[in-house]
Coordinates of C-alpha atoms in Angstrom, one line a residue:
Chain A
M19 CA 35.9 -83.7 113.6
N20 CA 33.9 -84.0 116.8
G21 CA 36.9 -84.3 119.0
R22 CA 36.8 -88.0 119.4
T23 CA 39.2 -90.3 117.6
V24 CA 37.6 -92.6 115.1
D25 CA 38.5 -96.1 116.4
F26 CA 37.4 -99.4 114.9
L27 CA 38.5 -101.4 118.0
R28 CA 35.8 -99.9 120.1
P29 CA 32.1 -99.3 119.4
P30 CA 31.2 -95.7 119.0
Q31 CA 30.1 -94.3 122.3
P32 CA 28.6 -91.0 123.4
P33 CA 31.3 -88.8 124.9
R34 CA 32.1 -89.5 128.5
V35 CA 32.0 -85.8 129.3
G36 CA 28.3 -85.9 128.3
W37 CA 27.5 -88.5 130.9
V38 CA 29.5 -86.5 133.4
L39 CA 27.6 -83.4 132.6
L40 CA 24.3 -85.3 132.7
A41 CA 25.2 -86.6 136.2
L42 CA 26.2 -83.1 137.3
G43 CA 22.9 -81.8 136.0
F44 CA 21.0 -84.4 138.0
V45 CA 23.0 -83.6 141.1
A46 CA 22.3 -79.9 140.6
L47 CA 18.6 -80.6 140.1
A48 CA 18.5 -82.8 143.3
I49 CA 20.3 -80.0 145.3
A50 CA 17.9 -77.4 143.9
L51 CA 14.9 -79.6 144.9
W52 CA 16.3 -80.2 148.3
C53 CA 17.0 -76.5 148.9
E54 CA 13.5 -75.7 147.6
Q55 CA 11.9 -78.1 150.0
R56 CA 14.0 -76.9 152.9
W57 CA 13.4 -73.3 152.2
A58 CA 9.7 -73.9 151.6
A59 CA 9.4 -75.4 155.0
E60 CA 11.4 -72.5 156.5
R61 CA 9.2 -70.0 154.7
A62 CA 6.0 -71.8 155.9
T63 CA 7.4 -71.7 159.5
A64 CA 8.3 -68.0 159.2
E65 CA 4.9 -67.1 157.7
H66 CA 3.1 -69.1 160.5
A67 CA 5.1 -67.3 163.2
E68 CA 4.5 -63.9 161.5
Q69 CA 0.7 -64.7 161.3
Q70 CA 0.7 -65.7 165.0
A71 CA 2.6 -62.5 166.0
R72 CA 0.1 -60.4 163.9
T73 CA -2.8 -62.1 165.6
E74 CA -1.3 -61.6 169.1
Q75 CA -0.6 -57.9 168.2
Q76 CA -4.2 -57.4 167.0
A77 CA -5.5 -59.1 170.1
R78 CA -3.4 -56.7 172.2
Q79 CA -4.5 -53.7 170.3
A80 CA -8.3 -54.6 170.5
P81 CA -10.4 -52.6 173.0
P82 CA -11.2 -54.5 176.2
P83 CA -14.8 -55.9 176.4
P84 CA -17.2 -53.6 178.1
L85 CA -17.8 -54.2 181.7
E86 CA -21.2 -55.4 182.7
P87 CA -22.8 -52.7 184.7
T88 CA -24.1 -53.5 188.1
L89 CA -27.8 -53.2 189.0
T90 CA -27.2 -49.9 190.8
Q91 CA -25.3 -48.6 187.8
R92 CA -28.1 -49.8 185.5
R93 CA -30.7 -48.1 187.6
W94 CA -28.7 -44.9 187.8
L95 CA -28.2 -45.0 184.0
Q96 CA -31.9 -45.4 183.6
A97 CA -32.7 -42.6 185.9
Q98 CA -30.2 -40.4 184.2
N99 CA -31.8 -41.1 180.9
E100 CA -35.2 -40.2 182.4
L101 CA -33.8 -37.0 183.8
Q102 CA -32.2 -36.0 180.6
R103 CA -35.5 -36.3 178.7
P104 CA -36.9 -32.7 177.9
W105 CA -40.3 -33.2 179.3
L106 CA -40.9 -29.7 180.6
P107 CA -39.5 -27.8 177.5
A108 CA -41.5 -30.0 175.2
L109 CA -44.7 -29.6 177.1
R110 CA -44.0 -25.9 177.4
A111 CA -43.5 -25.6 173.7
I112 CA -46.7 -27.4 172.9
E113 CA -48.6 -25.3 175.4
S114 CA -47.3 -22.1 174.1
A115 CA -48.1 -23.1 170.5
T116 CA -51.6 -24.3 171.3
V117 CA -53.7 -21.1 171.4
N118 CA -57.2 -20.2 170.4
P119 CA -58.8 -21.2 168.0
V120 CA -56.7 -24.4 168.0
F121 CA -57.6 -26.9 170.7
L122 CA -55.5 -29.9 171.7
L123 CA -57.7 -32.9 172.0
S124 CA -55.1 -35.5 173.0
M125 CA -51.4 -36.0 173.2
T126 CA -49.4 -39.3 173.3
I127 CA -45.7 -39.3 174.2
E128 CA -43.4 -42.3 173.8
P129 CA -40.4 -41.3 175.9
S130 CA -38.1 -44.0 174.7
K131 CA -38.3 -42.8 171.1
G132 CA -39.0 -39.1 171.9
L133 CA -42.1 -39.4 169.7
I134 CA -45.0 -37.0 170.4
K135 CA -48.3 -37.5 168.7
L136 CA -50.8 -34.7 168.8
D137 CA -54.5 -34.8 168.0
A138 CA -56.1 -31.3 167.7
E139 CA -59.0 -29.4 166.3
A140 CA -58.9 -26.2 164.3
P141 CA -61.6 -24.1 162.5
S142 CA -59.9 -24.6 159.2
F143 CA -57.1 -26.4 157.5
D144 CA -55.0 -23.2 157.4
H145 CA -55.2 -22.9 161.2
A146 CA -54.1 -26.5 161.5
L147 CA -51.2 -26.0 159.1
A148 CA -50.1 -22.9 160.9
Y149 CA -50.2 -24.7 164.2
V150 CA -48.0 -27.5 162.9
Q151 CA -45.5 -25.0 161.5
V152 CA -45.0 -23.2 164.8
L153 CA -44.5 -26.3 166.9
D154 CA -40.7 -26.3 166.3
I155 CA -40.2 -22.7 167.1
G156 CA -37.8 -22.6 170.1
G157 CA -35.8 -25.6 169.1
V158 CA -37.2 -28.0 171.6
L159 CA -39.2 -29.9 169.1
E160 CA -38.3 -31.1 165.6
P161 CA -40.4 -29.9 162.7
A162 CA -43.8 -31.6 163.0
V163 CA -45.5 -33.6 160.3
L164 CA -49.2 -33.3 159.6
V165 CA -50.1 -37.0 159.2
S166 CA -53.9 -36.7 158.8
H167 CA -56.8 -34.2 158.9
E168 CA -60.5 -34.7 158.8
Q169 CA -63.3 -32.1 158.2
V170 CA -66.0 -32.2 160.9
P171 CA -69.2 -30.5 159.5
N172 CA -71.9 -30.9 162.2
L173 CA -71.0 -28.5 164.9
P174 CA -73.5 -26.6 167.0
A175 CA -72.2 -23.2 165.9
G176 CA -72.9 -24.0 162.3
A177 CA -69.4 -23.6 161.1
G178 CA -67.2 -26.6 160.1
A179 CA -64.0 -27.7 162.0
V180 CA -60.9 -29.7 161.1
K181 CA -59.6 -32.5 163.3
F182 CA -56.0 -33.3 162.5
S183 CA -53.1 -35.3 163.8
A184 CA -49.4 -34.2 163.9
V185 CA -46.3 -36.1 164.8
T186 CA -43.0 -34.6 166.1
H187 CA -40.0 -35.6 168.2
W188 CA -38.3 -33.7 170.9
V189 CA -34.7 -32.7 170.5
A190 CA -32.5 -34.8 172.8
P191 CA -30.1 -32.6 174.7
Chain B
M4 CA 37.3 -97.0 128.9
W5 CA 38.0 -93.5 130.2
P6 CA 40.3 -91.3 128.0
L7 CA 42.9 -91.1 130.7
S8 CA 42.9 -94.8 131.3
R9 CA 43.6 -95.6 127.7
P10 CA 47.3 -96.6 127.3
K11 CA 49.3 -94.0 125.5
A12 CA 50.4 -95.2 122.1
E13 CA 54.2 -95.3 121.8
E14 CA 54.2 -96.5 118.3
I15 CA 52.3 -95.8 115.1
L16 CA 51.9 -98.5 112.5
R17 CA 51.0 -96.8 109.3
I18 CA 49.4 -99.2 106.9
G19 CA 49.3 -97.9 103.3
R20 CA 48.8 -99.3 99.9
H21 CA 52.5 -99.7 99.2
A22 CA 54.1 -100.4 102.6
V23 CA 53.6 -100.9 106.3
E24 CA 55.7 -98.5 108.3
R25 CA 56.6 -98.4 111.9
W26 CA 56.8 -94.9 113.4
K27 CA 57.8 -94.1 116.9
A28 CA 56.9 -91.1 119.1
V29 CA 60.0 -89.1 119.9
D30 CA 59.5 -85.9 122.0
G31 CA 56.1 -85.3 120.7
S32 CA 57.1 -85.9 117.1
L33 CA 57.3 -89.1 115.0
A34 CA 60.2 -90.9 113.6
Q35 CA 60.2 -93.8 111.2
V36 CA 61.7 -97.0 112.6
S37 CA 61.3 -99.5 109.8
A38 CA 59.0 -100.3 106.9
H39 CA 57.8 -103.3 105.0
A40 CA 56.9 -102.9 101.4
L41 CA 53.8 -104.7 100.1
L42 CA 53.5 -106.5 96.8
Q43 CA 51.7 -104.4 94.2
D44 CA 49.0 -106.3 92.6
T45 CA 45.4 -105.5 91.5
S46 CA 43.9 -105.4 95.0
P47 CA 45.1 -105.3 98.5
H48 CA 45.0 -108.5 100.4
P49 CA 44.7 -108.5 104.2
Q50 CA 46.9 -111.5 104.5
R51 CA 49.9 -109.5 103.3
L52 CA 49.4 -107.3 106.3
A53 CA 49.7 -110.2 108.7
E54 CA 53.0 -111.0 107.1
A55 CA 54.2 -107.4 107.3
V56 CA 53.3 -107.2 111.0
S57 CA 55.1 -110.4 111.9
T58 CA 58.1 -109.2 110.0
L59 CA 58.3 -105.7 111.4
Y60 CA 57.7 -107.0 115.0
A61 CA 59.8 -110.1 114.9
S62 CA 61.8 -109.1 117.9
A63 CA 60.0 -106.0 119.0
P64 CA 58.9 -105.2 122.6
A65 CA 55.1 -105.2 123.2
L66 CA 54.5 -101.5 123.2
P67 CA 51.1 -99.9 122.8
I68 CA 50.6 -99.5 119.1
T69 CA 48.1 -97.4 117.1
L70 CA 47.1 -98.8 113.7
V71 CA 46.7 -96.0 111.2
L72 CA 45.0 -97.4 108.1
E73 CA 45.0 -95.4 104.9
S74 CA 42.0 -95.2 102.7
A75 CA 43.3 -98.0 100.4
W76 CA 42.3 -100.3 103.2
V77 CA 39.7 -98.3 105.0
P78 CA 37.7 -96.3 102.5
V79 CA 36.6 -92.9 103.4
M80 CA 33.8 -91.0 101.7
L81 CA 31.9 -87.7 102.1
V82 CA 28.2 -88.4 101.7
D83 CA 25.7 -85.6 101.0
T84 CA 22.8 -86.2 103.4
G85 CA 20.6 -83.5 102.0
A86 CA 18.6 -80.9 103.8
A87 CA 16.5 -83.2 105.9
L88 CA 17.4 -84.0 109.5
L89 CA 18.3 -87.7 109.5
R90 CA 18.4 -90.2 112.3
S91 CA 21.5 -92.3 112.9
A92 CA 20.0 -95.3 111.3
Q93 CA 19.0 -93.4 108.2
V94 CA 22.5 -92.0 107.9
D95 CA 24.0 -95.4 108.4
A96 CA 21.7 -96.9 105.6
L97 CA 22.6 -94.0 103.3
V98 CA 26.3 -94.4 103.9
R99 CA 26.1 -98.2 103.3
H100 CA 24.3 -97.6 100.0
R101 CA 27.0 -95.1 98.9
F102 CA 29.8 -97.4 99.9
G103 CA 28.1 -100.2 98.1
L104 CA 28.1 -98.2 94.9
H105 CA 31.9 -98.0 94.9
H106 CA 33.0 -101.0 96.9
S107 CA 30.5 -103.7 96.1
D108 CA 32.0 -107.1 96.4
S109 CA 30.0 -110.3 96.7
L110 CA 32.7 -111.8 98.9
D111 CA 32.8 -108.8 101.1
P112 CA 29.4 -107.2 101.2
V113 CA 29.3 -103.6 102.5
G114 CA 26.3 -104.5 104.7
A115 CA 28.7 -106.3 107.0
W116 CA 31.2 -103.5 107.2
D117 CA 32.0 -101.7 110.4
L118 CA 31.2 -98.0 109.8
R119 CA 32.3 -94.9 111.7
I120 CA 30.3 -91.8 110.6
E121 CA 31.1 -88.3 111.6
Y122 CA 27.7 -86.6 111.2
R123 CA 26.5 -83.6 113.0
A124 CA 22.7 -83.6 113.3
G125 CA 21.3 -81.1 110.7
S126 CA 24.6 -81.0 108.8
R127 CA 24.5 -81.6 105.0
C128 CA 27.6 -83.8 104.9
A129 CA 28.6 -87.0 106.7
L130 CA 32.2 -88.2 106.6
A131 CA 32.2 -92.0 106.7
Y132 CA 34.8 -94.6 107.1
G133 CA 34.3 -98.3 106.3
M134 CA 36.2 -101.2 107.7
P135 CA 35.8 -104.6 106.1
P136 CA 35.3 -107.2 108.8
G137 CA 37.9 -109.5 107.2
L138 CA 40.6 -106.9 107.4
K139 CA 39.8 -106.1 111.0
Q140 CA 39.9 -109.7 112.1
T141 CA 43.2 -110.2 110.2
L142 CA 44.8 -107.3 112.0
I143 CA 43.5 -108.5 115.4
D144 CA 44.8 -112.0 114.8
A145 CA 48.1 -110.7 113.6
G146 CA 48.6 -108.6 116.7
R147 CA 47.6 -111.5 118.9
A148 CA 50.0 -113.8 117.1
A149 CA 52.9 -111.3 117.5
G150 CA 52.0 -110.5 121.1
L151 CA 51.3 -106.9 120.3
E152 CA 48.8 -104.5 121.9
W153 CA 46.7 -102.6 119.5
V154 CA 45.6 -99.4 121.3
A155 CA 43.4 -98.1 118.4
M156 CA 42.6 -98.9 114.9
T157 CA 41.9 -95.6 113.2
P158 CA 41.7 -94.3 109.7
A159 CA 44.7 -92.3 108.7
L160 CA 42.7 -89.2 107.7
A161 CA 40.9 -89.1 111.1
W162 CA 44.1 -89.7 112.9
G163 CA 45.9 -87.0 111.1
M164 CA 43.2 -84.4 111.5
E165 CA 43.1 -85.2 115.2
R166 CA 46.8 -85.1 115.6
L167 CA 47.3 -81.9 113.7
R168 CA 44.2 -80.3 115.2
I169 CA 42.7 -79.3 111.9
A170 CA 39.3 -78.7 113.5
K171 CA 40.8 -75.7 115.4
R172 CA 43.1 -74.4 112.7
W173 CA 40.5 -72.3 110.9
P174 CA 37.7 -71.7 113.4
R175 CA 36.0 -69.0 111.3
T176 CA 37.2 -69.2 107.7
P177 CA 37.1 -72.3 105.5
G178 CA 40.4 -73.9 104.5
W179 CA 41.9 -76.8 102.7
F180 CA 43.5 -79.8 104.3
L181 CA 45.7 -82.1 102.1
W182 CA 46.5 -85.5 103.6
P183 CA 49.2 -87.5 101.9
E184 CA 48.8 -91.2 101.5
Q185 CA 51.1 -93.7 99.9
D186 CA 49.1 -94.0 96.7
R187 CA 47.0 -90.8 96.7
T188 CA 46.2 -87.5 98.2
L189 CA 43.1 -86.8 100.1
V190 CA 41.8 -83.2 99.6
A191 CA 39.3 -82.0 102.2
R192 CA 37.7 -78.6 102.5
V193 CA 37.1 -77.8 106.1
A194 CA 34.6 -75.1 107.3
A195 CA 33.3 -74.6 110.8
N196 CA 35.1 -77.7 112.1
E197 CA 33.4 -79.8 109.5
V198 CA 34.5 -81.4 106.2
V199 CA 32.2 -79.9 103.6
G200 CA 34.1 -80.9 100.5
F201 CA 36.2 -84.0 99.9
N202 CA 38.1 -85.8 97.1
P203 CA 39.2 -89.2 98.3
G204 CA 41.3 -90.0 95.3
A205 CA 43.4 -87.1 94.2
A206 CA 46.8 -87.8 92.6
S207 CA 49.8 -88.3 94.7
A208 CA 51.8 -85.1 95.1
S209 CA 54.6 -83.9 97.3
D210 CA 55.4 -80.4 96.1
E211 CA 53.6 -77.2 96.7
T212 CA 52.8 -76.4 93.1
T213 CA 51.1 -79.7 92.5
L214 CA 49.2 -79.6 95.7
K215 CA 47.9 -76.1 94.9
R216 CA 46.8 -77.5 91.5
L217 CA 44.9 -80.2 93.3
V218 CA 43.1 -77.5 95.4
D219 CA 42.3 -75.5 92.2
A220 CA 40.8 -78.6 90.6
E221 CA 38.8 -79.3 93.7
C222 CA 37.5 -75.7 93.7
A223 CA 36.4 -76.1 90.1
R224 CA 34.7 -79.4 90.9
L225 CA 32.8 -77.9 93.9
G226 CA 32.1 -74.7 92.0
I227 CA 33.6 -72.3 94.5
D228 CA 36.0 -69.5 94.3
S229 CA 38.7 -70.2 96.9
T230 CA 41.8 -68.3 95.8
T231 CA 42.5 -66.9 99.3
D232 CA 41.5 -69.8 101.6
P233 CA 44.4 -71.2 103.5
I234 CA 45.9 -74.5 102.6
A235 CA 47.5 -76.9 105.0
A236 CA 49.3 -80.0 103.7
A237 CA 50.5 -82.7 106.0
R238 CA 53.6 -84.7 105.3
W239 CA 55.2 -87.6 107.0
Y240 CA 58.8 -86.7 105.9
S241 CA 59.8 -83.2 106.8
V242 CA 62.0 -81.2 104.5
L243 CA 63.8 -78.0 105.3
R244 CA 62.0 -75.2 103.4
A245 CA 62.0 -71.5 104.0
A246 CA 58.6 -70.3 105.1
R247 CA 57.2 -67.5 103.0
A248 CA 55.5 -64.8 104.9
G249 CA 51.9 -64.2 103.8
D250 CA 51.6 -67.3 101.8
R251 CA 48.4 -69.2 102.2
F252 CA 50.2 -72.5 101.9
A253 CA 51.5 -74.2 105.1
W254 CA 53.2 -77.6 105.7
L255 CA 52.3 -79.6 108.7
D256 CA 55.1 -82.0 109.6
L257 CA 54.4 -85.2 111.4
S258 CA 58.0 -86.2 111.7
E259 CA 60.6 -84.0 113.4
Q260 CA 63.4 -82.5 111.3
G261 CA 66.8 -83.7 112.3
S262 CA 65.5 -86.7 114.2
P263 CA 68.0 -89.5 114.3
L264 CA 65.3 -92.0 113.3
A265 CA 63.7 -89.9 110.7
T266 CA 64.1 -90.5 107.0
P267 CA 65.1 -87.0 105.7
A268 CA 63.9 -85.6 102.4
K269 CA 62.4 -88.8 101.2
P270 CA 58.7 -88.6 100.5
T271 CA 58.5 -92.0 98.9
P272 CA 58.2 -95.1 101.1
P273 CA 61.4 -97.0 101.9
A274 CA 62.4 -100.2 100.4
R275 CA 61.4 -103.7 101.5
V276 CA 62.6 -104.0 105.0
S277 CA 64.8 -101.8 107.1
A278 CA 65.5 -102.3 110.8

């Protein structure tokens, strides 16, 4: 009852429609593979073109490389930096802060970093600390840091003194 | 050979236990042309068939002919294959064993038979047909000697089920198919396009009451309750009967009523030779 007539003249064979369907299946599979290969190549080409366009767009949107300044421009830039350094306000702030009984022993300034190192002497640690705390008044100097202090006992007057070092930076305009 | 390239059979040669009958296709139906009675002895002899063929086609044109062999010549059997999934070779061995139990003959061993098995993988039943090689060779030689062209050599039950489209008659519900042969009736229970119950040797019957009794007996043998399942009985000789609406019994006629070549109202095979 499988739809095929039982016949003893011919050997039993699988239904022809099965072979036809199998052949159709292979053809469909081959077409699918061919389409897949073709579309894969097309997809790869499209992706490559898109990547290239993206790269070109990024290259267009990137800022142009900085122009190399000339010697005159470099000198002018250097001079401008020098002019912009707050030498006078810084010195004026240090001068106004250094009052008796605190005495400035030495001062070292590194202009490129704006670093100011002060060595001073005071009759006591409290005077030294008060001096360090008033250095930034006026806003020209940053808050100073007391990096070291040393008690000096043998003075002619008989009283002791404190040598200390402070470090601060000037505030760039 | 492709199905469309196979020559269309113009004639049917029905080979039964009692007679060999020539049937001709007329407008999609069949009409009996002539018949040759066979001698009734203890067992059928293939040589008698050669004589019948030569007699029936003594002056006949060489038309494509389909040989329809009844189960007296080509035994048919329903084999229970069990629940296991069997390979084709296993089913073949099982069917040969079953045929050997009923048709063992030292001169014609079942191991040499040509088998056709209708077995659906996973099914519990296999419907098998066995063709003895001597019979097949005798028919081929007879056809060659008479200058005839055999289109197909098919068991009568398979031919009838194919012609009457029994597989599509009850697609959802099971039903009974009764196939008349000259010396017996084959009772088949068909479910889901498959024969699931089968009696290859029920008594000959031609009336509705007896056929229904055969179905009842088969129901009892199979242990099923089938009082409402439809019954379709094939018949070679059509008889005018009024169809009763709602009845589960239906006749399937192979010959056309009123055909000039048909033998009306005569279910028994005709006498020795008629032209």
